[in-house]
Short mmCIF file of N, CA, C and O in Angstrom, two decimals:
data_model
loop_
_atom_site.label_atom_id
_atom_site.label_comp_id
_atom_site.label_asym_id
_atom_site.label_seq_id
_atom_site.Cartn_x
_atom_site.Cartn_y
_atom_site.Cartn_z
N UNK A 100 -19.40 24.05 111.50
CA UNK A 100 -20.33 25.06 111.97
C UNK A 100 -19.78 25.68 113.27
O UNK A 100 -19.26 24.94 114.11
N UNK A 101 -19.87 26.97 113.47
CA UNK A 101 -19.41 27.67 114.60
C UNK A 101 -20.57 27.28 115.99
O UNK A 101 -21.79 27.08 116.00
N UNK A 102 -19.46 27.28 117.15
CA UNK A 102 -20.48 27.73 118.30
C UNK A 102 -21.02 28.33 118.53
O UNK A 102 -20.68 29.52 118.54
N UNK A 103 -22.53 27.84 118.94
CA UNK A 103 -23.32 29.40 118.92
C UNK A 103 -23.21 30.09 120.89
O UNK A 103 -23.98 30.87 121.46
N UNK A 104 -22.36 29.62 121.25
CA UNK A 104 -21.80 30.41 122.49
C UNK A 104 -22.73 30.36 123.40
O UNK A 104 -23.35 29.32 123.61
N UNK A 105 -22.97 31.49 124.07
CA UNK A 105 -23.56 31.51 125.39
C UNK A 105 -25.39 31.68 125.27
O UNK A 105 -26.16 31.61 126.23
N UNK A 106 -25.64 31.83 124.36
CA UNK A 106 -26.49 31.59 123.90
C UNK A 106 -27.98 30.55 123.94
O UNK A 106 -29.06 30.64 124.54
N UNK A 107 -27.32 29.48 122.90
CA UNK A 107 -27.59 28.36 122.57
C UNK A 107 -29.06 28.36 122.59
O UNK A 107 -29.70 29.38 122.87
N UNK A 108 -29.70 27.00 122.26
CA UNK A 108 -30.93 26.71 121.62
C UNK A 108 -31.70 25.33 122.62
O UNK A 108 -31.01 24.41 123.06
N UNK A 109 -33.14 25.42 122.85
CA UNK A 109 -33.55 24.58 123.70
C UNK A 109 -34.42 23.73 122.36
O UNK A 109 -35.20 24.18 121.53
N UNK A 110 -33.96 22.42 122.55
CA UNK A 110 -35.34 21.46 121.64
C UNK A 110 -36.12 21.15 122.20
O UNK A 110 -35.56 20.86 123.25
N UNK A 111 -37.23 20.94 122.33
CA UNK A 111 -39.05 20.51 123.33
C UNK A 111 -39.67 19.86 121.90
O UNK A 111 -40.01 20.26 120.79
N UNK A 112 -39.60 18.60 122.65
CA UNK A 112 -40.23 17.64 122.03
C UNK A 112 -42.03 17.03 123.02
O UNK A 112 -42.46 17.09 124.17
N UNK A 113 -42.45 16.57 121.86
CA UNK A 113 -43.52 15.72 122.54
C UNK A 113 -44.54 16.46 123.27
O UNK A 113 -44.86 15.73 124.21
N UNK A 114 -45.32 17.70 123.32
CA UNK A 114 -45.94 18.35 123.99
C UNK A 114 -47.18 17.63 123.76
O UNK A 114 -47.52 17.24 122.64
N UNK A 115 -48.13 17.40 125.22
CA UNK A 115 -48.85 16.27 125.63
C UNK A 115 -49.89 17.39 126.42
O UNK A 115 -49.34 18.03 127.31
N UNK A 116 -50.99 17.62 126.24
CA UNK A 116 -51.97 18.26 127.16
C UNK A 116 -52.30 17.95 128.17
O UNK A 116 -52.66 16.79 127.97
N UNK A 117 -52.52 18.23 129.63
CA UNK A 117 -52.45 19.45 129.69
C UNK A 117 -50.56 19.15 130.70
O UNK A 117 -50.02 20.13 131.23
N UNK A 118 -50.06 18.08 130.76
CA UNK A 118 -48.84 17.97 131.30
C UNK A 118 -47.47 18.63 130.62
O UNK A 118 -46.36 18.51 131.14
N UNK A 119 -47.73 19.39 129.26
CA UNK A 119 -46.89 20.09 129.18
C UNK A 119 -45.42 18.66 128.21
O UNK A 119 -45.54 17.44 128.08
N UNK A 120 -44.25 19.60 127.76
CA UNK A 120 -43.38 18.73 127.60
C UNK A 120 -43.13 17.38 128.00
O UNK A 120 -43.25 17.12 129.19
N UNK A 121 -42.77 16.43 127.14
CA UNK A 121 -42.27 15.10 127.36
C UNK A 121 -40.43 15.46 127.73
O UNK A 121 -39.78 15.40 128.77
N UNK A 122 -40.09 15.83 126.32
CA UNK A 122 -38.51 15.65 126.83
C UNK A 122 -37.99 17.16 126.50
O UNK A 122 -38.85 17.88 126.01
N UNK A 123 -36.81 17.68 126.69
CA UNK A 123 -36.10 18.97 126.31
C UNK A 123 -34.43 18.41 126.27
O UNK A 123 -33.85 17.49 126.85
N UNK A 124 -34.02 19.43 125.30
CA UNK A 124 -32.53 19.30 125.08
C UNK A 124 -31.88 20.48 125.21
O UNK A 124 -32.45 21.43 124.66
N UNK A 125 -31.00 20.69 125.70
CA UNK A 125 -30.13 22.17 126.04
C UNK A 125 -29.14 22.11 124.91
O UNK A 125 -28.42 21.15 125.15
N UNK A 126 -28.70 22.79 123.61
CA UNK A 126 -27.85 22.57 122.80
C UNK A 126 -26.56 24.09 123.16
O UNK A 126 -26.95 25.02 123.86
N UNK A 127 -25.49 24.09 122.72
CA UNK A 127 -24.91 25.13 122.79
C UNK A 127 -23.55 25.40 121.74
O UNK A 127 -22.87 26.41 121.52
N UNK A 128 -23.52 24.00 121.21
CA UNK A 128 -23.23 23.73 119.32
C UNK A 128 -23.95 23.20 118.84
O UNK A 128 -24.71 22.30 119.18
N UNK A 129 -23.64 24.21 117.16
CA UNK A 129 -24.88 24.00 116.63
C UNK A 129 -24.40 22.79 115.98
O UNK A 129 -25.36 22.04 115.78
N UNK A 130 -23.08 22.20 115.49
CA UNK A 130 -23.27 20.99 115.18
C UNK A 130 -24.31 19.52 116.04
O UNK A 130 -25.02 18.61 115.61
N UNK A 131 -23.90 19.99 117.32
CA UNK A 131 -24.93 18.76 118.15
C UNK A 131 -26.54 18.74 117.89
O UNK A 131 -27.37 17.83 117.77
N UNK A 132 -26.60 20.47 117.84
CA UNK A 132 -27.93 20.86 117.49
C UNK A 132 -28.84 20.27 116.14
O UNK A 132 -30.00 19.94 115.92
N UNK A 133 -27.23 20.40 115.21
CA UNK A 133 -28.56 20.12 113.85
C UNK A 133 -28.24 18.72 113.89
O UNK A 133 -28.81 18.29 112.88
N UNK A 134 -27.56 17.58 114.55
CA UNK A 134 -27.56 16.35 114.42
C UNK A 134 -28.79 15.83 114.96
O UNK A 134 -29.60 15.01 114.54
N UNK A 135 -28.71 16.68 116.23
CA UNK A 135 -30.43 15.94 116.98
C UNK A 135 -31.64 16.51 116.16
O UNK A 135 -32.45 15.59 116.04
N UNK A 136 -32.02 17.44 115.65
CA UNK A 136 -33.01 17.57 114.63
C UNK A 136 -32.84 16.57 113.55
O UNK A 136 -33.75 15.83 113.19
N UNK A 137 -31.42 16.57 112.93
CA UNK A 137 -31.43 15.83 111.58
C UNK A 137 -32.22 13.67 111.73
O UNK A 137 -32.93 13.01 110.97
N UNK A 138 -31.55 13.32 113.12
CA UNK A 138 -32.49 12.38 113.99
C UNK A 138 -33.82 12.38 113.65
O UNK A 138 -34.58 11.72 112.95
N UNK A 139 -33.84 13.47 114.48
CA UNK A 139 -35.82 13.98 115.02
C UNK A 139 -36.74 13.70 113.16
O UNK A 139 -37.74 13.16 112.67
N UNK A 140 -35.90 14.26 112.90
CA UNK A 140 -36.54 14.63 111.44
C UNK A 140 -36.30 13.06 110.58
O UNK A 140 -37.27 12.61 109.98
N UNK A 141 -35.34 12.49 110.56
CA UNK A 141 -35.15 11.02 110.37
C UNK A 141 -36.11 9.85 110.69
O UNK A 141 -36.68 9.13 109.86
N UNK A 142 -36.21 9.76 112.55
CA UNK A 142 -37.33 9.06 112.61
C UNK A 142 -38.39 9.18 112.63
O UNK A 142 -39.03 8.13 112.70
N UNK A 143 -39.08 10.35 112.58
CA UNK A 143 -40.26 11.07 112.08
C UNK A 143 -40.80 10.50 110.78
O UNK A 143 -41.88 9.92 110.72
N UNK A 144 -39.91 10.71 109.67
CA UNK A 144 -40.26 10.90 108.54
C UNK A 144 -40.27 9.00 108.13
O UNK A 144 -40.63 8.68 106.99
N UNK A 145 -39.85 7.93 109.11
CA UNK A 145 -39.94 6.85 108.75
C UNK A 145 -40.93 6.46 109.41
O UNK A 145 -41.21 5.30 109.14
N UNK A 146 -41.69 7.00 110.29
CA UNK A 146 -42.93 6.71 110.95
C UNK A 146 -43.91 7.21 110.26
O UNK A 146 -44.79 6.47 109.82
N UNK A 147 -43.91 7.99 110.15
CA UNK A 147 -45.32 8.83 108.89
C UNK A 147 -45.39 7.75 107.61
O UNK A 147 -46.40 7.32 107.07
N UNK A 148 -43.64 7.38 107.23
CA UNK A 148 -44.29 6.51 105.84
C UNK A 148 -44.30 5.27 105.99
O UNK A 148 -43.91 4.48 105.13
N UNK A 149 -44.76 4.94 107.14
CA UNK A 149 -45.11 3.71 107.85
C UNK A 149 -46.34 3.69 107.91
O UNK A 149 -47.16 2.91 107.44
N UNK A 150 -46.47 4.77 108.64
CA UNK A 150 -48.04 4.98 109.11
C UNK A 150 -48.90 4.93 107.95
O UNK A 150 -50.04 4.50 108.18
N UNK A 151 -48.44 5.51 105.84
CA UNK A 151 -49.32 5.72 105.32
C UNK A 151 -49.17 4.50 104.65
O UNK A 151 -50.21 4.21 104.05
N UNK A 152 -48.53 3.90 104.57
CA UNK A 152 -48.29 2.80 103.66
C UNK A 152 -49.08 1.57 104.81
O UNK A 152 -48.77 0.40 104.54
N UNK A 153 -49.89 1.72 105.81
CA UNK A 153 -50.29 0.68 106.59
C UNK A 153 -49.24 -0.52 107.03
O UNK A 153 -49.34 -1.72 106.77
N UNK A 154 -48.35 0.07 107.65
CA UNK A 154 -47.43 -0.60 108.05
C UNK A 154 -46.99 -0.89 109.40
O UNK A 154 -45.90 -1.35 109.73
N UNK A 155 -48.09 -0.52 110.26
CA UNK A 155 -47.52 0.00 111.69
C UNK A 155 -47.05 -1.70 112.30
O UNK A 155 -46.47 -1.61 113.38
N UNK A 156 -47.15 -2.78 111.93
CA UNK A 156 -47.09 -3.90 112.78
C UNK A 156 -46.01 -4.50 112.29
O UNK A 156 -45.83 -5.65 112.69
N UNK A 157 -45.07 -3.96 111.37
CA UNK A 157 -43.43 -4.51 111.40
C UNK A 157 -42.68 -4.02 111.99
O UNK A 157 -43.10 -3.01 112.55
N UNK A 158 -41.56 -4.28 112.18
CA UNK A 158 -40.52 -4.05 112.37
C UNK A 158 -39.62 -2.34 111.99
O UNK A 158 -39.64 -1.94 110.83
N UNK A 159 -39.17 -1.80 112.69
CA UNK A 159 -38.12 -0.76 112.59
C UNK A 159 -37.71 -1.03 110.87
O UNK A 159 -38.03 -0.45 109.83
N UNK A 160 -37.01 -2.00 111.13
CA UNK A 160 -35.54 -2.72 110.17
C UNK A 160 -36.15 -2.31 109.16
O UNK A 160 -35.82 -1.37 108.44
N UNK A 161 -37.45 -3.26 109.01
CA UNK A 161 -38.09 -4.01 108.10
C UNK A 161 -38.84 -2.38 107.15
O UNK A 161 -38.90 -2.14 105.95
N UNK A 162 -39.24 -1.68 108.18
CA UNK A 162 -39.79 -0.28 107.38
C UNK A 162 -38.43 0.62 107.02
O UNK A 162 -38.86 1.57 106.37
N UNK A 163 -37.33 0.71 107.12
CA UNK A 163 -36.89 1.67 106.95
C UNK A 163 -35.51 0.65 105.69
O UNK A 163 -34.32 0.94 105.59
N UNK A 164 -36.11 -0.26 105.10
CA UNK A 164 -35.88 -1.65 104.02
C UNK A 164 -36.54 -1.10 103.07
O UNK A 164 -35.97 -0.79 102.02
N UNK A 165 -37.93 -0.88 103.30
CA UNK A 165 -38.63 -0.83 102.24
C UNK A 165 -39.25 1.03 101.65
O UNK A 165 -40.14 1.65 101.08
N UNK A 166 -37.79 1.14 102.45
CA UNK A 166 -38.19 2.78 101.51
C UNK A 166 -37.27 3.06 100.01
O UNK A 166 -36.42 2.26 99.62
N UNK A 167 -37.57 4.15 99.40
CA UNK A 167 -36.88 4.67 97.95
C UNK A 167 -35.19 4.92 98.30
O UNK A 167 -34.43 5.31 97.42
#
């Protein structure tokens, strides 16, 4: 993937009322860029099917074991 140059892209995570942002990322390749989304979107999506499967009191390991 090309650099997206002078440009670049800010990530804002975690927005919390009324304090505004938890964390931010300054990207300026987009490879770094879509790795930290591809993350974001990774442990996201193993917490939600944690969360529905009533799982919240194991382990990391142990939930991301018992997926498809």
């Amino acid at each position: 993937m090309p650099d997206v140059g002078r440009y670049g892209f800010v990530e804002m995570d975690y927005y919390k009322p009324p304090h505004g942002l938890e964390e931010d990322a300054t990207f300026t390749d987009s490879k770094e860029l879509f790795n930290a989304l591809w993350q974001e979107w990774f442990h996201t999506t193993l917490y939600l099917d944690a969360k529905e499967m009533q799982l919240d009191d194991i382990f990391y390991k142990e939930i991301f074991n018992r997926l498809s």
